[in-house]
PDB file of C-alpha atoms in Angstrom:
ATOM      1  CA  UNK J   3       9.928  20.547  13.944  1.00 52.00           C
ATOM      2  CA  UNK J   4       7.425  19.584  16.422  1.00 52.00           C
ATOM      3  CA  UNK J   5       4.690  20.071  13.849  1.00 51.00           C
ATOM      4  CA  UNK J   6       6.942  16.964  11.679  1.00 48.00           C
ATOM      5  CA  UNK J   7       7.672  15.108  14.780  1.00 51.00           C
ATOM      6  CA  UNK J   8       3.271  14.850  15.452  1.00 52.00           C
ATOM      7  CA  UNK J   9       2.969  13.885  11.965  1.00 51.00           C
ATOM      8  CA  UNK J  10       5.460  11.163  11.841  1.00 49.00           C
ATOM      9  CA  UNK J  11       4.152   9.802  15.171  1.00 50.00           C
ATOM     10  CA  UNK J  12       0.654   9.645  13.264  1.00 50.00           C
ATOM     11  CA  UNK J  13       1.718   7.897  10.605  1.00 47.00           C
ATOM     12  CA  UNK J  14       3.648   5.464  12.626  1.00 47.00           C
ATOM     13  CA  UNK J  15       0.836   4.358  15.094  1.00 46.00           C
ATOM     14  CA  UNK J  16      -1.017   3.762  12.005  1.00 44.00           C
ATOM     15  CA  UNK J  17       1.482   1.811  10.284  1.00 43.00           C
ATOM     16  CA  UNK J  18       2.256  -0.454  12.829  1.00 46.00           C
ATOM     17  CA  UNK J  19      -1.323  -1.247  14.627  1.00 47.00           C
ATOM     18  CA  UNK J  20      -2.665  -2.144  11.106  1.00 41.00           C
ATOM     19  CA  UNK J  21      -1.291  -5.426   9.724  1.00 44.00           C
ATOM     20  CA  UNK J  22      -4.423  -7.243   9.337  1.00 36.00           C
ATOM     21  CA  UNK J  23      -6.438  -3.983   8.929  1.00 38.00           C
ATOM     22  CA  UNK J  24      -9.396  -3.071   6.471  1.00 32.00           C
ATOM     23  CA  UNK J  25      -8.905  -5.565   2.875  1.00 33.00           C
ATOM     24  CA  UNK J  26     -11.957  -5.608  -0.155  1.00 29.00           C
ATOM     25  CA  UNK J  27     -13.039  -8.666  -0.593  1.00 31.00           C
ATOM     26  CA  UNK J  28     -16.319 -11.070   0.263  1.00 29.00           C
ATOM     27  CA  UNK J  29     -19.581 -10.192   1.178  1.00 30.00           C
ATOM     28  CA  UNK J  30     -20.608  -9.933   5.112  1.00 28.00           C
ATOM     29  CA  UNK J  31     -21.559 -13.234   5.917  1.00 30.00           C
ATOM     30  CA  UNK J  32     -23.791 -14.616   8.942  1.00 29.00           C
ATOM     31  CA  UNK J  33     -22.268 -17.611   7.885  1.00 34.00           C
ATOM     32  CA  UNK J  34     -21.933 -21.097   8.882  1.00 37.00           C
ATOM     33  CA  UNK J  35     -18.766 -23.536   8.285  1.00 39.00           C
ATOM     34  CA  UNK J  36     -18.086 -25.941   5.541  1.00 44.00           C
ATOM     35  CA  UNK J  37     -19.104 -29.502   6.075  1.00 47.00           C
ATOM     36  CA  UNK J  38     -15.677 -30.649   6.948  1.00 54.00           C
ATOM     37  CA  UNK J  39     -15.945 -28.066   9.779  1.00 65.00           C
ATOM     38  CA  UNK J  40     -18.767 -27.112  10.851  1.00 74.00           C
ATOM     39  CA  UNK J  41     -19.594 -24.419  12.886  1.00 86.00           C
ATOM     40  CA  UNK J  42     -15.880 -22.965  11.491  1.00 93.00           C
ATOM     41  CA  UNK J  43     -14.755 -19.699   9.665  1.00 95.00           C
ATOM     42  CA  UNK J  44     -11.427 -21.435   9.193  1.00 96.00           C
ATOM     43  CA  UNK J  45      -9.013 -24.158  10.513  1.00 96.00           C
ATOM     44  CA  UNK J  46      -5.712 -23.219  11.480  1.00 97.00           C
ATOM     45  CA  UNK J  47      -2.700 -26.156  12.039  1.00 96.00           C
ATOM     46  CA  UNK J  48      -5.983 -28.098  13.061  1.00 94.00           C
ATOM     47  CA  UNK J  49      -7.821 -26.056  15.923  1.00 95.00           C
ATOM     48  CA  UNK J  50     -11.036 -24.041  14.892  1.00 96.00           C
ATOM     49  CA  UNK J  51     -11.529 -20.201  14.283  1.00 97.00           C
ATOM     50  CA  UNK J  52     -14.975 -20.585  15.021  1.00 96.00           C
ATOM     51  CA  UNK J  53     -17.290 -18.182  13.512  1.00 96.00           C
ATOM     52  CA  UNK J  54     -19.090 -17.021  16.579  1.00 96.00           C
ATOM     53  CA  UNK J  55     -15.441 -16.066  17.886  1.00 97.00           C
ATOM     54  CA  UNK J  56     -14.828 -13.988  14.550  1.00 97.00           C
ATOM     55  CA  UNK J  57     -18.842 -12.214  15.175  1.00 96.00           C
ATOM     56  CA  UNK J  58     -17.145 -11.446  18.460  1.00 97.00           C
ATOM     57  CA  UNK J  59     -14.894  -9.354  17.317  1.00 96.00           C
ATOM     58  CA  UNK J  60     -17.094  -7.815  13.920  1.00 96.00           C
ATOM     59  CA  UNK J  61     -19.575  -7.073  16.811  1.00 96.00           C
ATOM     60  CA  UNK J  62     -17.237  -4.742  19.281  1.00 96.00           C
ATOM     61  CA  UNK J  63     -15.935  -3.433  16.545  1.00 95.00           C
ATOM     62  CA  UNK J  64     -19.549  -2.347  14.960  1.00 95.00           C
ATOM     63  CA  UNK J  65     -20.530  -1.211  18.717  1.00 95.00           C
ATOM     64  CA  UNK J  66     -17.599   0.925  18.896  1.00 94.00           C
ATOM     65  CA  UNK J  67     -18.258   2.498  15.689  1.00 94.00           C
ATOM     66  CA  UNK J  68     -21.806   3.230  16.720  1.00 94.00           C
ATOM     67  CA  UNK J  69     -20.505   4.995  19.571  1.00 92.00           C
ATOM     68  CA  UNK J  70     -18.311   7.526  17.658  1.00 90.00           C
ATOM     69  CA  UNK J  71     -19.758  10.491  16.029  1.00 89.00           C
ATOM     70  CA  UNK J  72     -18.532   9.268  12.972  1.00 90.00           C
ATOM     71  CA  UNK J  73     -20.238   6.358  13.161  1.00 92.00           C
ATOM     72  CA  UNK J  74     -22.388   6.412   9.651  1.00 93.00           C
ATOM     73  CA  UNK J  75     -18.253   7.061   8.052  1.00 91.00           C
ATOM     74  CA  UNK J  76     -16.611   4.098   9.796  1.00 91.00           C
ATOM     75  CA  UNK J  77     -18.719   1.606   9.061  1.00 91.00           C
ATOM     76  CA  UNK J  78     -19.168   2.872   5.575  1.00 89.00           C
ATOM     77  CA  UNK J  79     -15.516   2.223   5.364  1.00 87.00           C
ATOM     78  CA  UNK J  80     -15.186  -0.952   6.368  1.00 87.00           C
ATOM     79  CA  UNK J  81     -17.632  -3.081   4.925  1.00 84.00           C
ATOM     80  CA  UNK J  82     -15.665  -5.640   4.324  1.00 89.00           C
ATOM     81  CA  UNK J  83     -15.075  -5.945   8.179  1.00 93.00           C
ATOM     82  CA  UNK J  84     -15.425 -10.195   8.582  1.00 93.00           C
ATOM     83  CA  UNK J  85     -13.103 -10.525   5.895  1.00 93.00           C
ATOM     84  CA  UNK J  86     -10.419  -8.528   7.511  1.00 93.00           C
ATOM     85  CA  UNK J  87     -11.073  -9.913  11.159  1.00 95.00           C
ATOM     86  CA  UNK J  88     -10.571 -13.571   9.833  1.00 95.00           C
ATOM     87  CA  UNK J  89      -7.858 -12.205   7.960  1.00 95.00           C
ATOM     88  CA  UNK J  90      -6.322 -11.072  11.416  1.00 94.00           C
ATOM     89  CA  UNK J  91      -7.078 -14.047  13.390  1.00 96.00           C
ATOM     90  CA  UNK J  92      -5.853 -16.394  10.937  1.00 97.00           C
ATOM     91  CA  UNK J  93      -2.494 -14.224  10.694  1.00 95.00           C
ATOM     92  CA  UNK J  94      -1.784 -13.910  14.073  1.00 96.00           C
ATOM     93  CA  UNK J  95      -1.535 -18.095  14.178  1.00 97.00           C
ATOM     94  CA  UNK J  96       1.066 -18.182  11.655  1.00 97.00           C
ATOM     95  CA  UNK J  97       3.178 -15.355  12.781  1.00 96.00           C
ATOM     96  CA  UNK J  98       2.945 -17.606  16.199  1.00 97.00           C
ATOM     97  CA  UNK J  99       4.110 -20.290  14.251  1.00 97.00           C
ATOM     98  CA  UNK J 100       6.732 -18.326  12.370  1.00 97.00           C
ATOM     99  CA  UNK J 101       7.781 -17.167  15.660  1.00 97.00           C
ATOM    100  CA  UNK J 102       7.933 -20.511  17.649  1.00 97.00           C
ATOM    101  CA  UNK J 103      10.229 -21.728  14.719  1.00 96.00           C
ATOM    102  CA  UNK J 104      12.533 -18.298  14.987  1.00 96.00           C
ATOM    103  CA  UNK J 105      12.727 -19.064  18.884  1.00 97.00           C
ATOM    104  CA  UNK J 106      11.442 -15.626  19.659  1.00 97.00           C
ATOM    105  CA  UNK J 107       8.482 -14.325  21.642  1.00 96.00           C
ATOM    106  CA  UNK J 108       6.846 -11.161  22.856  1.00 96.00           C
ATOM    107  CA  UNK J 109       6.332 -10.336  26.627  1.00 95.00           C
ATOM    108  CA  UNK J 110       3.452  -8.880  28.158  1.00 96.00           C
ATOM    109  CA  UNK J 111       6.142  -5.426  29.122  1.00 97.00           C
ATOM    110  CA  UNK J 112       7.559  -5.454  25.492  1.00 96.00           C
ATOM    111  CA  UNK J 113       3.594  -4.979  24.434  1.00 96.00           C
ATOM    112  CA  UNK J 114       2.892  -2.099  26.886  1.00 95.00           C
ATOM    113  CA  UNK J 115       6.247  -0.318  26.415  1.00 95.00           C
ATOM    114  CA  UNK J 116       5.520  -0.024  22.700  1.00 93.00           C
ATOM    115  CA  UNK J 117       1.499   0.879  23.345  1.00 93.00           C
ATOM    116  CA  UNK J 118       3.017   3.434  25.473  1.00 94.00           C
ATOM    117  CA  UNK J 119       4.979   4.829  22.733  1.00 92.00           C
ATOM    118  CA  UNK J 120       1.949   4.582  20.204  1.00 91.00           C
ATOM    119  CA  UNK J 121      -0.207   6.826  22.912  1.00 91.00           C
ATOM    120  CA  UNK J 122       2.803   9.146  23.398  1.00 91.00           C
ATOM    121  CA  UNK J 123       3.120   9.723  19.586  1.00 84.00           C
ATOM    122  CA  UNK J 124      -0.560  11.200  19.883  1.00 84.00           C
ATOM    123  CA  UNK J 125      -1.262  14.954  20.662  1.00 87.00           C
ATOM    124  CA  UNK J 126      -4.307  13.534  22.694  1.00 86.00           C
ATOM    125  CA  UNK J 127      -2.510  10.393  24.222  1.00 90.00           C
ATOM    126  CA  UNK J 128      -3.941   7.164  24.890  1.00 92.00           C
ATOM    127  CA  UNK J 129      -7.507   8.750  23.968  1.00 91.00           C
ATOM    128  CA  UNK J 130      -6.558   9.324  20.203  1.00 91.00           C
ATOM    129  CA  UNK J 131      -4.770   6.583  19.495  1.00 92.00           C
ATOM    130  CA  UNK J 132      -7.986   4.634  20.421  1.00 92.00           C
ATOM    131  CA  UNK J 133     -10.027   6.791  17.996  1.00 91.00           C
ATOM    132  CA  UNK J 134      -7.520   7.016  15.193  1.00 90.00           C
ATOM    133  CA  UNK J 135      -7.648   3.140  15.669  1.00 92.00           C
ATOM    134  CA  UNK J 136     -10.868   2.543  15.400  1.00 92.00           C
ATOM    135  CA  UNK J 137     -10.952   5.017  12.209  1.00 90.00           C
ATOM    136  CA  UNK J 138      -8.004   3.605  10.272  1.00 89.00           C
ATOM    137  CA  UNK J 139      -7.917  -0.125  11.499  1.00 91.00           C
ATOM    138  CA  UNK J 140     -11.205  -1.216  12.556  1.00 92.00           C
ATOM    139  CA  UNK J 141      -9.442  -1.325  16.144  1.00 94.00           C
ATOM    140  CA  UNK J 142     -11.389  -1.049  19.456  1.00 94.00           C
ATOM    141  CA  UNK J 143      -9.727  -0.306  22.552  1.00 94.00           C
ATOM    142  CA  UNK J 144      -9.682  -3.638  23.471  1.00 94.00           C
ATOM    143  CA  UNK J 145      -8.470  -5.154  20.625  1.00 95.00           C
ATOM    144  CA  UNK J 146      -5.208  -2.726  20.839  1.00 94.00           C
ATOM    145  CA  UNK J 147      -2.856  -5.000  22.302  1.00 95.00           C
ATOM    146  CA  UNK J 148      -2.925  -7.782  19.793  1.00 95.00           C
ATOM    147  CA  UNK J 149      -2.273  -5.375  17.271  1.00 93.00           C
ATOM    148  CA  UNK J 150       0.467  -3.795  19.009  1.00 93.00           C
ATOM    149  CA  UNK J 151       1.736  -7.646  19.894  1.00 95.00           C
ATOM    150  CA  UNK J 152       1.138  -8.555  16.711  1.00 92.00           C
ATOM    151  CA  UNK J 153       3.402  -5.787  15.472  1.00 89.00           C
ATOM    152  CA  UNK J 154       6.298  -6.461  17.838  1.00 91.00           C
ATOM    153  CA  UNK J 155       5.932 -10.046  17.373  1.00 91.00           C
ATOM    154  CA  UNK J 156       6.502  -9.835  13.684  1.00 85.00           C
ATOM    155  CA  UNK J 157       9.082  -7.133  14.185  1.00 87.00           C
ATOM    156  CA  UNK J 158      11.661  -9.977  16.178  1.00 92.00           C
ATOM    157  CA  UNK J 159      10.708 -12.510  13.186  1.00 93.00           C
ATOM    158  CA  UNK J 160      12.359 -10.329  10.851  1.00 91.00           C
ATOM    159  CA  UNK J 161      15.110  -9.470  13.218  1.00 91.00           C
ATOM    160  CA  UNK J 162      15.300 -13.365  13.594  1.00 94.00           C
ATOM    161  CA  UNK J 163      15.320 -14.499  10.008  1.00 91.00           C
ATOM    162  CA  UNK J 164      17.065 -11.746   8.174  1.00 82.00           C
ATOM    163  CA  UNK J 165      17.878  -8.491  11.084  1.00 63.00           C
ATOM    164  CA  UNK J 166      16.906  -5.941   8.239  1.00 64.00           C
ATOM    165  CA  UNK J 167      13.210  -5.474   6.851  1.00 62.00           C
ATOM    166  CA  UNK J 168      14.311  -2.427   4.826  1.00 70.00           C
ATOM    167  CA  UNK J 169      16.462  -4.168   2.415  1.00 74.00           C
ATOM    168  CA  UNK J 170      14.407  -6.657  -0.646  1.00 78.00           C
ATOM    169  CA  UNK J 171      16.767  -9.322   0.897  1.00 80.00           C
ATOM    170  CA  UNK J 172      15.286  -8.955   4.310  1.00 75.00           C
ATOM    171  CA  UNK J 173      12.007  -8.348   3.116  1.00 77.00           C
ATOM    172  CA  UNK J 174      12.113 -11.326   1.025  1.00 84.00           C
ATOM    173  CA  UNK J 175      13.229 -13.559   4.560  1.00 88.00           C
ATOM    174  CA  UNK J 176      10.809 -12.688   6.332  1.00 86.00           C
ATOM    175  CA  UNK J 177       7.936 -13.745   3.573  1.00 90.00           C
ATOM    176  CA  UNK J 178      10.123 -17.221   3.297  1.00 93.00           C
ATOM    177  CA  UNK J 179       9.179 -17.686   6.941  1.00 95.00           C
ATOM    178  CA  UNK J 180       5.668 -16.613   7.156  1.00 95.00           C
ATOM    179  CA  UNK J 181       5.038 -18.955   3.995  1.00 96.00           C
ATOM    180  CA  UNK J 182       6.949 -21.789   5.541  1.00 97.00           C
ATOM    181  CA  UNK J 183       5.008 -21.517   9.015  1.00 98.00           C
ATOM    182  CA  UNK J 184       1.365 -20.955   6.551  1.00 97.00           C
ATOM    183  CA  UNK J 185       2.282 -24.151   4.895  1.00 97.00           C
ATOM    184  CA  UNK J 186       2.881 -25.857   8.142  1.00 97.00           C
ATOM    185  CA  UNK J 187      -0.038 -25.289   9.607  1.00 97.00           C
ATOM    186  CA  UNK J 188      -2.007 -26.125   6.578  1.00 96.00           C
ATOM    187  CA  UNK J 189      -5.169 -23.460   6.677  1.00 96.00           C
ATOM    188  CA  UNK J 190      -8.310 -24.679   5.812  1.00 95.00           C
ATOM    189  CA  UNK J 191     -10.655 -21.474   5.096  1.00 95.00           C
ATOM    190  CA  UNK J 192     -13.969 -21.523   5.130  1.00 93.00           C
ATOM    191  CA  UNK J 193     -14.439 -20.210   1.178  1.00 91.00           C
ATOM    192  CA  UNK J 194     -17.534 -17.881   1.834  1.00 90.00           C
ATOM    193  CA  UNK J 195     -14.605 -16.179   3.276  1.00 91.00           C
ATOM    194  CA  UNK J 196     -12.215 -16.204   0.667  1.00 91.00           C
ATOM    195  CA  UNK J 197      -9.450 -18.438   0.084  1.00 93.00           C
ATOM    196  CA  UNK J 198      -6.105 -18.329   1.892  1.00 95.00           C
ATOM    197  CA  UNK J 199      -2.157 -17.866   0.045  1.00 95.00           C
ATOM    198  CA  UNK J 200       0.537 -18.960   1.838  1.00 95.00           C
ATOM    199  CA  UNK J 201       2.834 -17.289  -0.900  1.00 93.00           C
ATOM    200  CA  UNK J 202       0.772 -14.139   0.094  1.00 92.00           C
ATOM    201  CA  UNK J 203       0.168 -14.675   3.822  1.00 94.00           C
ATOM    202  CA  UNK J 204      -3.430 -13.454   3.428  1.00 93.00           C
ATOM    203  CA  UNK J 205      -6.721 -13.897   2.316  1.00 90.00           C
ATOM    204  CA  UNK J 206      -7.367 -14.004  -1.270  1.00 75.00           C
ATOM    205  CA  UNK J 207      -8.402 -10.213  -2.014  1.00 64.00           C
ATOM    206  CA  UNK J 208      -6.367  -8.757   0.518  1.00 53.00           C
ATOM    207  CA  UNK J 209      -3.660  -6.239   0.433  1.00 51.00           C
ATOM    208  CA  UNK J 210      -0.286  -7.502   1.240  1.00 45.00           C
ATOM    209  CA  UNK J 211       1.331  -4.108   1.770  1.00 47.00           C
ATOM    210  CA  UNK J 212       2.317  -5.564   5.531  1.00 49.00           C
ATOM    211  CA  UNK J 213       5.864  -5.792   4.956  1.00 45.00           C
ATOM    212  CA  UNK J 214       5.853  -1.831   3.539  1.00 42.00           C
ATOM    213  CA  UNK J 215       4.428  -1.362   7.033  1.00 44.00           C
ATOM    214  CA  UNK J 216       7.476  -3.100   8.806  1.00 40.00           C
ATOM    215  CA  UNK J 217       9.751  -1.371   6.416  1.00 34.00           C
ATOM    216  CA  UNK J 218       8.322   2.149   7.363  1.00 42.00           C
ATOM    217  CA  UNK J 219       7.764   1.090  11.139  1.00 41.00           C
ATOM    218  CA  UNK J 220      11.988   0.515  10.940  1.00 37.00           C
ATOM    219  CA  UNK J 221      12.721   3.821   9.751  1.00 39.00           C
ATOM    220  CA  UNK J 222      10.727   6.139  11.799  1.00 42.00           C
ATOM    221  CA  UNK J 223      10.986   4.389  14.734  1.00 40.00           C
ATOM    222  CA  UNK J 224      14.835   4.614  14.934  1.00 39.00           C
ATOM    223  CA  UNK J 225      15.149   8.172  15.911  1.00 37.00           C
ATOM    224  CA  UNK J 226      12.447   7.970  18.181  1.00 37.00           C
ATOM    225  CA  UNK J 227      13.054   5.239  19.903  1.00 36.00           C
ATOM    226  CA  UNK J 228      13.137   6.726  23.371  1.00 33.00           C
TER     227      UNK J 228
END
């Protein structure tokens, strides 16, 4: 029991912290912006994701991976790293949107409550979720609670627009929404990086699998929810 309990708790942490996680696509790029923007790795409802803030977070990520004994592994494994950080960034702004038009937000307790359920599903706490992290998601330590916002955030969209992400009906709602907030804020990528879908809420080449993630977050964390 305890043995399924530990494994669940896994697969949950990973499932929820890794919405904008590890995608094939593009080439690394030192990259600067298109003429329209320059200086930008994409434009977002008309403010900047400027490429030295996306190196920012390719570069703590790399230094964390260069810390771990597994270093040669992890970055073997996610070599498509600036992709998947734009990816990220550029997702976070439209769930914002999706969630300014839902009339729902996430608090600053409603983040640590469910990190502190995340480290408690560990056998080695806080500690190993920051290492599974950094394995699975290209997460450092300090990049944990936007994922874990990012999670809850998206979480009380679904609730919002539908109340039930493991139904195709509610699944389906929740992609209206995040379409209708991408197409809102009209984003503008910088195509050495790809190109964006609104339909798909991603870069070109990335996976979409996010909603399975929501729909598996549901489930397990119903009985667990203490």
């Amino acid at each position: 029991m305890n043995r399924l309990k530990r494994r669940s708790s896994r697969r949950r942490t990973v499932l929820i912290l890794s919405s904008a996680a590890l995608v094939a696509g593009v080439p690394l790029l030192a990259a600067c912006g298109t003429s329209a923007h320059p200086g930008a790795a994409a434009v977002v409802g008309g403010k900047r994701i400027s490429v030295s803030s996306l190196q920012a977070q390719v570069n703590a990520v790399r230094t964390a991976q260069k810390a771990s004994p597994q270093a040669a592994t992890l970055i073997s494994n996610s070599a498509q790293l600036n992709q998947a950080k734009l990816n990220g960034m550029i997702f976070d702004r439209v769930l914002d949107r999706a969630a300014k038009d839902a009339g729902v937000s996430a608090t600053r307790h409603e983040v640590q409550v469910a990190r502190q359920r995340a480290a408690a599903g560990q056998p080695g706490g806080e500690k190993q979720l920051e290492a599974t992290l950094l394995q699975q998601a290209a997460i450092t330590p300090g990049q944990i609670d936007g994922a874990v916002r990012r999670d809850v955030l998206m979480s009380k969209v679904a609730k919002a627009v539908g109340g039930d992400t493991t139904t195709p009906a509610g699944q389906q709602k929740l992609l209206t929404a995040l379409t209708k907030a991408s197409k809102e804020l009209n984003v503008d990528v910088n195509p050495r990086y790809g190109t964006w879908s609104d339909t798909k809420v991603a870069l070109g080449n990335t996976k979409t699998d996010w909603i399975k993630q929501v729909t598996q977050q549901a489930k397990q964390q119903e009985p667990t929810g203490a």
